[in-house]
Amino acid sequence: MTLYSEGNDASDFQVKQTSKRLELLNKNTSSDRNDVCVIQVPYKLNVQVTTTDSASVHLAKLEGPEFVVKTQKGNVNIADLKADNIKVECTEGDIETGGRLQASNIELKTSLNSGIKCHNIMANSFIVTTHAGPIAVKSCYGDKSHFTTLMGNIRLDHLHRSVIIDVIKQGNLYITGFCGNLQASLKSGDVFMHASQLTDKSSIFIHEKGKVELLMPDIINNLPATNLIAEKITVDDKILKLGRFMDDSHPKRFRFERDSHSELHIVCNNGTIELKETNLPFIV
């Protein structure tokens, strides 16, 4: 363990240590980000870190059964971790991940306006929750992923397998490079999705006002059996010729049928739905 204050070796920390617990108190009343404690831990060890006030945590290049981090106003940066369980919770700070996180279960949670930004996630279960902060994920290969926000925006790139999304009050959803099963529920907000393949029974529901724009490459071969319900519906000509609008229905209803085990349901009673083909296999 090495302690630094303003970039220099320091004795401004009060240290209490037992066989399994290390407690640090910074006695510097004008502490800042230059007051740092660097700790090296053995391989394959459970690590639990809890900070108070504005103290932040950086955890990187570790492998062990479990990593648990909790902060109050401090930010958390974790990178290149491999574990059975990873759990991070911030009251006011942001969470950012770098490199690859690989675990059976990963749970990230922030409160207030704090956001969560992830790079590469590999997990059996991936759970992300914010209050009003944004959620951004660059790549996620998870068997089951669940993203929840009260009123934050969500951006998800290169998302795979089974995904549940809940926007409880208001927020926009932006998804690219999706392949798998999606269940998205928004009280209010807009949805943009670029999907290469939709499996099982996928659905997007906007309960109040919003817009859904769905782009698919090679739409005739990739689009599953589809039901659309909205105030206004625009469908790519290739699908329009093969599907049908329900006569005199309000809101409008469009149905595209095919022999497939997969289905897509989009409901936006007080908004619009656009279903279009794209020649882009993915969007950067």
PDB file of C-alpha atoms in Angstrom:
ATOM      1  CA  MET A   1       0.000   0.000   0.000  1.00  0.00           C
ATOM      2  CA  THR A   2       1.287   3.455  -0.932  1.00  0.00           C
ATOM      3  CA  LEU A   3      -0.256   6.762   0.161  1.00  0.00           C
ATOM      4  CA  TYR A   4       0.128  10.015  -1.723  1.00  0.00           C
ATOM      5  CA  SER A   5      -0.930  13.572  -0.893  1.00  0.00           C
ATOM      6  CA  GLU A   6      -0.610  16.251  -3.547  1.00  0.00           C
ATOM      7  CA  GLY A   7       1.551  13.835  -5.535  1.00  0.00           C
ATOM      8  CA  ASN A   8       4.030  13.143  -2.721  1.00  0.00           C
ATOM      9  CA  ASP A   9       4.398  10.354  -0.176  1.00  0.00           C
ATOM     10  CA  ALA A  10       2.136  11.342   2.671  1.00  0.00           C
ATOM     11  CA  SER A  11       1.227  10.661   6.263  1.00  0.00           C
ATOM     12  CA  ASP A  12      -2.113  12.460   6.036  1.00  0.00           C
ATOM     13  CA  PHE A  13      -3.945   9.138   6.220  1.00  0.00           C
ATOM     14  CA  GLN A  14      -4.947   7.403   9.410  1.00  0.00           C
ATOM     15  CA  VAL A  15      -4.716   3.647   8.802  1.00  0.00           C
ATOM     16  CA  LYS A  16      -6.460   0.818  10.628  1.00  0.00           C
ATOM     17  CA  GLN A  17      -5.801  -2.714   9.451  1.00  0.00           C
ATOM     18  CA  THR A  18      -6.934  -6.196  10.456  1.00  0.00           C
ATOM     19  CA  SER A  19      -6.501  -9.495   8.653  1.00  0.00           C
ATOM     20  CA  LYS A  20      -9.469  -8.833   6.336  1.00  0.00           C
ATOM     21  CA  ARG A  21     -10.200  -5.115   6.657  1.00  0.00           C
ATOM     22  CA  LEU A  22      -8.284  -1.968   5.750  1.00  0.00           C
ATOM     23  CA  GLU A  23      -9.746   1.369   6.872  1.00  0.00           C
ATOM     24  CA  LEU A  24      -8.314   4.706   5.738  1.00  0.00           C
ATOM     25  CA  LEU A  25      -9.193   8.175   7.000  1.00  0.00           C
ATOM     26  CA  ASN A  26      -7.806  11.185   5.171  1.00  0.00           C
ATOM     27  CA  LYS A  27      -6.911  13.748   7.835  1.00  0.00           C
ATOM     28  CA  ASN A  28      -6.257  16.448   5.245  1.00  0.00           C
ATOM     29  CA  THR A  29      -9.180  18.877   5.542  1.00  0.00           C
ATOM     30  CA  SER A  30      -8.451  20.296   2.080  1.00  0.00           C
ATOM     31  CA  SER A  31      -8.111  16.942   0.345  1.00  0.00           C
ATOM     32  CA  ASP A  32      -8.429  16.727  -3.433  1.00  0.00           C
ATOM     33  CA  ARG A  33      -7.965  14.213  -6.232  1.00  0.00           C
ATOM     34  CA  ASN A  34      -4.197  14.201  -5.631  1.00  0.00           C
ATOM     35  CA  ASP A  35      -4.728  12.455  -2.298  1.00  0.00           C
ATOM     36  CA  VAL A  36      -4.446   8.847  -3.411  1.00  0.00           C
ATOM     37  CA  CYS A  37      -4.172   5.441  -1.810  1.00  0.00           C
ATOM     38  CA  VAL A  38      -2.709   2.746  -4.088  1.00  0.00           C
ATOM     39  CA  ILE A  39      -3.402  -0.815  -2.915  1.00  0.00           C
ATOM     40  CA  GLN A  40      -2.139  -4.033  -4.493  1.00  0.00           C
ATOM     41  CA  VAL A  41      -4.172  -7.122  -3.648  1.00  0.00           C
ATOM     42  CA  PRO A  42      -3.340 -10.825  -4.068  1.00  0.00           C
ATOM     43  CA  TYR A  43      -4.652 -12.860  -6.981  1.00  0.00           C
ATOM     44  CA  LYS A  44      -8.043 -14.587  -6.553  1.00  0.00           C
ATOM     45  CA  LEU A  45      -9.186 -12.491  -3.588  1.00  0.00           C
ATOM     46  CA  ASN A  46     -12.631 -11.065  -2.788  1.00  0.00           C
ATOM     47  CA  VAL A  47     -12.426  -7.268  -2.871  1.00  0.00           C
ATOM     48  CA  GLN A  48     -14.964  -4.921  -1.260  1.00  0.00           C
ATOM     49  CA  VAL A  49     -14.353  -1.161  -1.388  1.00  0.00           C
ATOM     50  CA  THR A  50     -16.555   1.435   0.333  1.00  0.00           C
ATOM     51  CA  THR A  51     -15.827   5.173   0.306  1.00  0.00           C
ATOM     52  CA  THR A  52     -17.533   8.197   1.849  1.00  0.00           C
ATOM     53  CA  ASP A  53     -17.979  11.799   0.725  1.00  0.00           C
ATOM     54  CA  SER A  54     -16.194  12.540  -2.577  1.00  0.00           C
ATOM     55  CA  ALA A  55     -13.648   9.722  -2.546  1.00  0.00           C
ATOM     56  CA  SER A  56     -13.486   7.884  -5.890  1.00  0.00           C
ATOM     57  CA  VAL A  57     -12.407   4.329  -6.703  1.00  0.00           C
ATOM     58  CA  HIS A  58     -10.333   2.866  -9.539  1.00  0.00           C
ATOM     59  CA  LEU A  59     -10.212  -0.922  -9.740  1.00  0.00           C
ATOM     60  CA  ALA A  60      -8.357  -2.632 -12.594  1.00  0.00           C
ATOM     61  CA  LYS A  61      -6.630  -5.778 -13.863  1.00  0.00           C
ATOM     62  CA  LEU A  62      -7.912  -8.136 -11.182  1.00  0.00           C
ATOM     63  CA  GLU A  63      -9.386 -11.624 -11.077  1.00  0.00           C
ATOM     64  CA  GLY A  64     -11.281 -13.029  -8.111  1.00  0.00           C
ATOM     65  CA  PRO A  65     -14.593 -14.448  -6.893  1.00  0.00           C
ATOM     66  CA  GLU A  66     -16.278 -11.096  -6.154  1.00  0.00           C
ATOM     67  CA  PHE A  67     -15.717  -7.345  -6.498  1.00  0.00           C
ATOM     68  CA  VAL A  68     -18.063  -4.945  -4.680  1.00  0.00           C
ATOM     69  CA  VAL A  69     -17.668  -1.146  -4.802  1.00  0.00           C
ATOM     70  CA  LYS A  70     -19.868   1.469  -3.114  1.00  0.00           C
ATOM     71  CA  THR A  71     -19.335   5.239  -3.119  1.00  0.00           C
ATOM     72  CA  GLN A  72     -21.278   8.311  -2.049  1.00  0.00           C
ATOM     73  CA  LYS A  73     -20.239  11.342  -4.142  1.00  0.00           C
ATOM     74  CA  GLY A  74     -17.198   9.673  -5.678  1.00  0.00           C
ATOM     75  CA  ASN A  75     -16.910   8.207  -9.170  1.00  0.00           C
ATOM     76  CA  VAL A  76     -16.037   4.581  -9.899  1.00  0.00           C
ATOM     77  CA  ASN A  77     -13.782   3.436 -12.740  1.00  0.00           C
ATOM     78  CA  ILE A  78     -13.316  -0.305 -13.191  1.00  0.00           C
ATOM     79  CA  ALA A  79     -11.456  -2.059 -15.994  1.00  0.00           C
ATOM     80  CA  ASP A  80     -10.318  -5.525 -17.045  1.00  0.00           C
ATOM     81  CA  LEU A  81     -11.975  -7.501 -14.252  1.00  0.00           C
ATOM     82  CA  LYS A  82     -12.847 -11.194 -14.222  1.00  0.00           C
ATOM     83  CA  ALA A  83     -15.039 -12.575 -11.450  1.00  0.00           C
ATOM     84  CA  ASP A  84     -18.129 -14.523 -10.513  1.00  0.00           C
ATOM     85  CA  ASN A  85     -19.869 -11.365  -9.276  1.00  0.00           C
ATOM     86  CA  ILE A  86     -19.231  -7.665  -9.879  1.00  0.00           C
ATOM     87  CA  LYS A  87     -21.418  -5.093  -8.119  1.00  0.00           C
ATOM     88  CA  VAL A  88     -20.963  -1.305  -8.195  1.00  0.00           C
ATOM     89  CA  GLU A  89     -23.264   1.270  -6.604  1.00  0.00           C
ATOM     90  CA  CYS A  90     -22.883   5.075  -6.539  1.00  0.00           C
ATOM     91  CA  THR A  91     -25.162   7.572  -4.832  1.00  0.00           C
ATOM     92  CA  GLU A  92     -23.998  10.698  -6.686  1.00  0.00           C
ATOM     93  CA  GLY A  93     -20.931   9.587  -8.643  1.00  0.00           C
ATOM     94  CA  ASP A  94     -20.681   8.201 -12.175  1.00  0.00           C
ATOM     95  CA  ILE A  95     -19.668   4.665 -13.123  1.00  0.00           C
ATOM     96  CA  GLU A  96     -17.353   3.980 -16.063  1.00  0.00           C
ATOM     97  CA  THR A  97     -15.906   0.670 -17.208  1.00  0.00           C
ATOM     98  CA  GLY A  98     -12.904   0.122 -19.459  1.00  0.00           C
ATOM     99  CA  GLY A  99     -11.406  -2.865 -21.177  1.00  0.00           C
ATOM    100  CA  ARG A 100     -13.478  -5.997 -20.599  1.00  0.00           C
ATOM    101  CA  LEU A 101     -15.615  -6.966 -17.633  1.00  0.00           C
ATOM    102  CA  GLN A 102     -16.230 -10.707 -17.536  1.00  0.00           C
ATOM    103  CA  ALA A 103     -18.433 -12.253 -14.850  1.00  0.00           C
ATOM    104  CA  SER A 104     -21.415 -14.480 -14.209  1.00  0.00           C
ATOM    105  CA  ASN A 105     -23.316 -11.546 -12.690  1.00  0.00           C
ATOM    106  CA  ILE A 106     -22.650  -7.830 -13.161  1.00  0.00           C
ATOM    107  CA  GLU A 107     -24.798  -5.186 -11.455  1.00  0.00           C
ATOM    108  CA  LEU A 108     -24.252  -1.426 -11.850  1.00  0.00           C
ATOM    109  CA  LYS A 109     -26.440   1.190 -10.166  1.00  0.00           C
ATOM    110  CA  THR A 110     -26.413   4.981  -9.759  1.00  0.00           C
ATOM    111  CA  SER A 111     -28.809   7.499  -8.222  1.00  0.00           C
ATOM    112  CA  LEU A 112     -29.783  11.117  -8.907  1.00  0.00           C
ATOM    113  CA  ASN A 113     -28.306  12.385 -12.207  1.00  0.00           C
ATOM    114  CA  SER A 114     -25.292  10.077 -12.251  1.00  0.00           C
ATOM    115  CA  GLY A 115     -24.633   8.066 -15.391  1.00  0.00           C
ATOM    116  CA  ILE A 116     -23.197   4.692 -16.346  1.00  0.00           C
ATOM    117  CA  LYS A 117     -20.806   4.199 -19.277  1.00  0.00           C
ATOM    118  CA  CYS A 118     -19.560   0.721 -20.231  1.00  0.00           C
ATOM    119  CA  HIS A 119     -17.055  -0.515 -22.797  1.00  0.00           C
ATOM    120  CA  ASN A 120     -17.055  -4.312 -23.211  1.00  0.00           C
ATOM    121  CA  ILE A 121     -19.316  -6.553 -21.130  1.00  0.00           C
ATOM    122  CA  MET A 122     -19.439 -10.356 -21.056  1.00  0.00           C
ATOM    123  CA  ALA A 123     -21.859 -11.765 -18.480  1.00  0.00           C
ATOM    124  CA  ASN A 124     -24.582 -14.308 -17.877  1.00  0.00           C
ATOM    125  CA  SER A 125     -26.633 -11.607 -16.132  1.00  0.00           C
ATOM    126  CA  PHE A 126     -26.070  -7.857 -16.646  1.00  0.00           C
ATOM    127  CA  ILE A 127     -28.257  -5.410 -14.684  1.00  0.00           C
ATOM    128  CA  VAL A 128     -27.934  -1.625 -15.069  1.00  0.00           C
ATOM    129  CA  THR A 129     -30.046   0.950 -13.210  1.00  0.00           C
ATOM    130  CA  THR A 130     -30.047   4.762 -13.132  1.00  0.00           C
ATOM    131  CA  HIS A 131     -32.426   7.417 -11.821  1.00  0.00           C
ATOM    132  CA  ALA A 132     -32.019  10.317 -14.257  1.00  0.00           C
ATOM    133  CA  GLY A 133     -28.522   9.631 -15.547  1.00  0.00           C
ATOM    134  CA  PRO A 134     -27.677   8.315 -19.023  1.00  0.00           C
ATOM    135  CA  ILE A 135     -26.734   4.715 -19.793  1.00  0.00           C
ATOM    136  CA  ALA A 136     -24.233   3.954 -22.582  1.00  0.00           C
ATOM    137  CA  VAL A 137     -22.824   0.540 -23.521  1.00  0.00           C
ATOM    138  CA  LYS A 138     -20.405  -0.043 -26.418  1.00  0.00           C
ATOM    139  CA  SER A 139     -20.590  -3.846 -26.503  1.00  0.00           C
ATOM    140  CA  CYS A 140     -22.533  -6.431 -24.518  1.00  0.00           C
ATOM    141  CA  TYR A 141     -22.535 -10.202 -24.908  1.00  0.00           C
ATOM    142  CA  GLY A 142     -24.819 -11.190 -22.057  1.00  0.00           C
ATOM    143  CA  ASP A 143     -27.234 -14.083 -21.818  1.00  0.00           C
ATOM    144  CA  LYS A 144     -29.700 -11.773 -20.059  1.00  0.00           C
ATOM    145  CA  SER A 145     -29.387  -7.984 -19.828  1.00  0.00           C
ATOM    146  CA  HIS A 146     -31.777  -5.605 -18.064  1.00  0.00           C
ATOM    147  CA  PHE A 147     -31.529  -1.804 -18.331  1.00  0.00           C
ATOM    148  CA  THR A 148     -33.767   0.418 -16.183  1.00  0.00           C
ATOM    149  CA  THR A 149     -33.997   4.192 -15.850  1.00  0.00           C
ATOM    150  CA  LEU A 150     -36.593   6.540 -14.423  1.00  0.00           C
ATOM    151  CA  MET A 151     -35.910   9.388 -16.846  1.00  0.00           C
ATOM    152  CA  GLY A 152     -32.508   8.963 -18.453  1.00  0.00           C
ATOM    153  CA  ASN A 153     -31.507   8.305 -22.051  1.00  0.00           C
ATOM    154  CA  ILE A 154     -30.127   4.905 -23.059  1.00  0.00           C
ATOM    155  CA  ARG A 155     -27.639   4.139 -25.859  1.00  0.00           C
ATOM    156  CA  LEU A 156     -26.680   0.514 -26.514  1.00  0.00           C
ATOM    157  CA  ASP A 157     -24.299  -0.640 -29.258  1.00  0.00           C
ATOM    158  CA  HIS A 158     -23.499  -4.203 -30.347  1.00  0.00           C
ATOM    159  CA  LEU A 159     -26.085  -5.767 -28.088  1.00  0.00           C
ATOM    160  CA  HIS A 160     -26.784  -9.499 -28.183  1.00  0.00           C
ATOM    161  CA  ARG A 161     -29.112 -12.205 -26.867  1.00  0.00           C
ATOM    162  CA  SER A 162     -31.967 -11.492 -24.409  1.00  0.00           C
ATOM    163  CA  VAL A 163     -32.519  -7.841 -23.429  1.00  0.00           C
ATOM    164  CA  ILE A 164     -35.143  -6.107 -21.268  1.00  0.00           C
ATOM    165  CA  ILE A 165     -35.395  -2.300 -21.204  1.00  0.00           C
ATOM    166  CA  ASP A 166     -37.631  -0.249 -18.898  1.00  0.00           C
ATOM    167  CA  VAL A 167     -37.938   3.535 -19.171  1.00  0.00           C
ATOM    168  CA  ILE A 168     -40.288   4.195 -16.276  1.00  0.00           C
ATOM    169  CA  LYS A 169     -41.075   7.879 -16.835  1.00  0.00           C
ATOM    170  CA  GLN A 170     -39.378   9.476 -19.837  1.00  0.00           C
ATOM    171  CA  GLY A 171     -36.273   8.868 -21.908  1.00  0.00           C
ATOM    172  CA  ASN A 172     -35.016   8.051 -25.389  1.00  0.00           C
ATOM    173  CA  LEU A 173     -33.632   4.693 -26.492  1.00  0.00           C
ATOM    174  CA  TYR A 174     -30.935   4.311 -29.172  1.00  0.00           C
ATOM    175  CA  ILE A 175     -29.815   0.796 -30.165  1.00  0.00           C
ATOM    176  CA  THR A 176     -27.410  -0.271 -32.919  1.00  0.00           C
ATOM    177  CA  GLY A 177     -26.030  -3.627 -33.971  1.00  0.00           C
ATOM    178  CA  PHE A 178     -28.733  -5.574 -32.153  1.00  0.00           C
ATOM    179  CA  CYS A 179     -29.090  -9.330 -32.538  1.00  0.00           C
ATOM    180  CA  GLY A 180     -31.401 -11.207 -30.202  1.00  0.00           C
ATOM    181  CA  ASN A 181     -34.642 -10.900 -28.281  1.00  0.00           C
ATOM    182  CA  LEU A 182     -35.813  -7.467 -27.102  1.00  0.00           C
ATOM    183  CA  GLN A 183     -38.546  -6.440 -24.678  1.00  0.00           C
ATOM    184  CA  ALA A 184     -38.637  -2.651 -24.376  1.00  0.00           C
ATOM    185  CA  SER A 185     -41.205  -0.650 -22.425  1.00  0.00           C
ATOM    186  CA  LEU A 186     -41.206   3.167 -22.336  1.00  0.00           C
ATOM    187  CA  LYS A 187     -43.772   5.426 -20.743  1.00  0.00           C
ATOM    188  CA  SER A 188     -42.710   8.266 -23.044  1.00  0.00           C
ATOM    189  CA  GLY A 189     -39.817   8.725 -25.460  1.00  0.00           C
ATOM    190  CA  ASP A 190     -38.386   7.948 -28.879  1.00  0.00           C
ATOM    191  CA  VAL A 191     -36.784   4.688 -30.000  1.00  0.00           C
ATOM    192  CA  PHE A 192     -34.213   4.229 -32.760  1.00  0.00           C
ATOM    193  CA  MET A 193     -33.055   0.686 -33.420  1.00  0.00           C
ATOM    194  CA  HIS A 194     -30.759  -0.866 -35.999  1.00  0.00           C
ATOM    195  CA  ALA A 195     -31.200  -4.640 -35.784  1.00  0.00           C
ATOM    196  CA  SER A 196     -29.632  -7.413 -37.834  1.00  0.00           C
ATOM    197  CA  GLN A 197     -31.847 -10.132 -36.354  1.00  0.00           C
ATOM    198  CA  LEU A 198     -34.796 -10.341 -33.949  1.00  0.00           C
ATOM    199  CA  THR A 199     -35.488 -13.677 -32.281  1.00  0.00           C
ATOM    200  CA  ASP A 200     -38.325 -15.220 -30.265  1.00  0.00           C
ATOM    201  CA  LYS A 201     -41.039 -12.690 -29.326  1.00  0.00           C
ATOM    202  CA  SER A 202     -39.577  -9.184 -29.420  1.00  0.00           C
ATOM    203  CA  SER A 203     -41.637  -6.137 -28.480  1.00  0.00           C
ATOM    204  CA  ILE A 204     -41.460  -2.359 -28.153  1.00  0.00           C
ATOM    205  CA  PHE A 205     -44.245  -0.577 -26.256  1.00  0.00           C
ATOM    206  CA  ILE A 206     -44.502   3.203 -25.860  1.00  0.00           C
ATOM    207  CA  HIS A 207     -47.385   3.798 -23.485  1.00  0.00           C
ATOM    208  CA  GLU A 208     -47.815   7.546 -24.040  1.00  0.00           C
ATOM    209  CA  LYS A 209     -46.319   9.644 -26.863  1.00  0.00           C
ATOM    210  CA  GLY A 210     -43.237   8.767 -28.866  1.00  0.00           C
ATOM    211  CA  LYS A 211     -41.719   7.487 -32.084  1.00  0.00           C
ATOM    212  CA  VAL A 212     -40.184   4.176 -33.133  1.00  0.00           C
ATOM    213  CA  GLU A 213     -37.749   3.959 -36.055  1.00  0.00           C
ATOM    214  CA  LEU A 214     -36.509   0.466 -36.943  1.00  0.00           C
ATOM    215  CA  LEU A 215     -33.848  -0.203 -39.577  1.00  0.00           C
ATOM    216  CA  MET A 216     -32.927  -3.695 -40.810  1.00  0.00           C
ATOM    217  CA  PRO A 217     -30.550  -4.875 -43.550  1.00  0.00           C
ATOM    218  CA  ASP A 218     -32.027  -7.336 -46.076  1.00  0.00           C
ATOM    219  CA  ILE A 219     -35.410  -6.677 -44.518  1.00  0.00           C
ATOM    220  CA  ILE A 220     -37.366  -9.304 -46.471  1.00  0.00           C
ATOM    221  CA  ASN A 221     -35.228 -12.135 -45.119  1.00  0.00           C
ATOM    222  CA  ASN A 222     -34.517 -10.750 -41.640  1.00  0.00           C
ATOM    223  CA  LEU A 223     -37.850  -9.287 -40.535  1.00  0.00           C
ATOM    224  CA  PRO A 224     -39.893 -11.749 -38.434  1.00  0.00           C
ATOM    225  CA  ALA A 225     -43.690 -11.892 -38.397  1.00  0.00           C
ATOM    226  CA  THR A 226     -44.632  -8.337 -37.426  1.00  0.00           C
ATOM    227  CA  ASN A 227     -47.549  -6.443 -35.880  1.00  0.00           C
ATOM    228  CA  LEU A 228     -47.473  -2.632 -35.803  1.00  0.00           C
ATOM    229  CA  ILE A 229     -49.965  -0.368 -34.000  1.00  0.00           C
ATOM    230  CA  ALA A 230     -49.584   3.437 -34.085  1.00  0.00           C
ATOM    231  CA  GLU A 231     -51.229   6.738 -34.985  1.00  0.00           C
ATOM    232  CA  LYS A 232     -49.052   6.831 -38.119  1.00  0.00           C
ATOM    233  CA  ILE A 233     -47.212   3.906 -39.729  1.00  0.00           C
ATOM    234  CA  THR A 234     -44.634   4.055 -42.535  1.00  0.00           C
ATOM    235  CA  VAL A 235     -43.403   0.748 -43.963  1.00  0.00           C
ATOM    236  CA  ASP A 236     -40.664  -0.030 -46.477  1.00  0.00           C
ATOM    237  CA  ASP A 237     -42.141  -0.778 -49.918  1.00  0.00           C
ATOM    238  CA  LYS A 238     -40.663  -4.298 -49.955  1.00  0.00           C
ATOM    239  CA  ILE A 239     -42.608  -5.205 -46.828  1.00  0.00           C
ATOM    240  CA  LEU A 240     -45.646  -3.107 -47.711  1.00  0.00           C
ATOM    241  CA  LYS A 241     -46.278  -5.322 -50.747  1.00  0.00           C
ATOM    242  CA  LEU A 242     -46.210  -8.462 -48.614  1.00  0.00           C
ATOM    243  CA  GLY A 243     -48.136  -7.177 -45.594  1.00  0.00           C
ATOM    244  CA  ARG A 244     -51.449  -5.424 -45.091  1.00  0.00           C
ATOM    245  CA  PHE A 245     -53.071  -2.558 -43.213  1.00  0.00           C
ATOM    246  CA  MET A 246     -56.224  -3.345 -41.245  1.00  0.00           C
ATOM    247  CA  ASP A 247     -59.184  -1.500 -42.768  1.00  0.00           C
ATOM    248  CA  ASP A 248     -60.597   1.525 -40.924  1.00  0.00           C
ATOM    249  CA  SER A 249     -58.712   0.809 -37.719  1.00  0.00           C
ATOM    250  CA  HIS A 250     -57.767   3.556 -35.282  1.00  0.00           C
ATOM    251  CA  PRO A 251     -54.995   3.681 -34.366  1.00  0.00           C
ATOM    252  CA  LYS A 252     -53.594   2.206 -37.561  1.00  0.00           C
ATOM    253  CA  ARG A 253     -52.586  -1.452 -37.655  1.00  0.00           C
ATOM    254  CA  PHE A 254     -50.194  -3.199 -40.016  1.00  0.00           C
ATOM    255  CA  ARG A 255     -49.461  -6.922 -40.148  1.00  0.00           C
ATOM    256  CA  PHE A 256     -46.692  -8.825 -41.906  1.00  0.00           C
ATOM    257  CA  GLU A 257     -47.058 -12.590 -41.758  1.00  0.00           C
ATOM    258  CA  ARG A 258     -44.511 -15.301 -42.404  1.00  0.00           C
ATOM    259  CA  ASP A 259     -43.698 -18.845 -41.324  1.00  0.00           C
ATOM    260  CA  SER A 260     -41.372 -18.104 -38.449  1.00  0.00           C
ATOM    261  CA  HIS A 261     -40.957 -18.889 -34.771  1.00  0.00           C
ATOM    262  CA  SER A 262     -39.953 -15.254 -34.232  1.00  0.00           C
ATOM    263  CA  GLU A 263     -42.350 -12.330 -33.810  1.00  0.00           C
ATOM    264  CA  LEU A 264     -42.088  -8.559 -33.501  1.00  0.00           C
ATOM    265  CA  HIS A 265     -44.747  -6.387 -31.858  1.00  0.00           C
ATOM    266  CA  ILE A 266     -44.467  -2.584 -31.807  1.00  0.00           C
ATOM    267  CA  VAL A 267     -47.176  -0.493 -30.143  1.00  0.00           C
ATOM    268  CA  CYS A 268     -47.122   3.307 -30.109  1.00  0.00           C
ATOM    269  CA  ASN A 269     -50.774   4.335 -29.976  1.00  0.00           C
ATOM    270  CA  ASN A 270     -50.130   8.096 -29.761  1.00  0.00           C
ATOM    271  CA  GLY A 271     -47.075   8.276 -32.003  1.00  0.00           C
ATOM    272  CA  THR A 272     -45.452   7.018 -35.179  1.00  0.00           C
ATOM    273  CA  ILE A 273     -43.665   3.892 -36.389  1.00  0.00           C
ATOM    274  CA  GLU A 274     -41.205   3.777 -39.286  1.00  0.00           C
ATOM    275  CA  LEU A 275     -39.984   0.426 -40.595  1.00  0.00           C
ATOM    276  CA  LYS A 276     -37.201   0.750 -43.168  1.00  0.00           C
ATOM    277  CA  GLU A 277     -34.497  -1.256 -44.904  1.00  0.00           C
ATOM    278  CA  THR A 278     -30.863  -0.176 -44.658  1.00  0.00           C
ATOM    279  CA  ASN A 279     -27.813  -1.262 -46.635  1.00  0.00           C
ATOM    280  CA  LEU A 280     -25.608  -0.778 -43.579  1.00  0.00           C
ATOM    281  CA  PRO A 281     -24.768  -4.053 -41.777  1.00  0.00           C
ATOM    282  CA  PHE A 282     -23.927  -1.983 -38.710  1.00  0.00           C
ATOM    283  CA  ILE A 283     -23.830   1.670 -37.634  1.00  0.00           C
ATOM    284  CA  VAL A 284     -20.785   3.291 -36.034  1.00  0.00           C
TER     285      VAL A 284
END
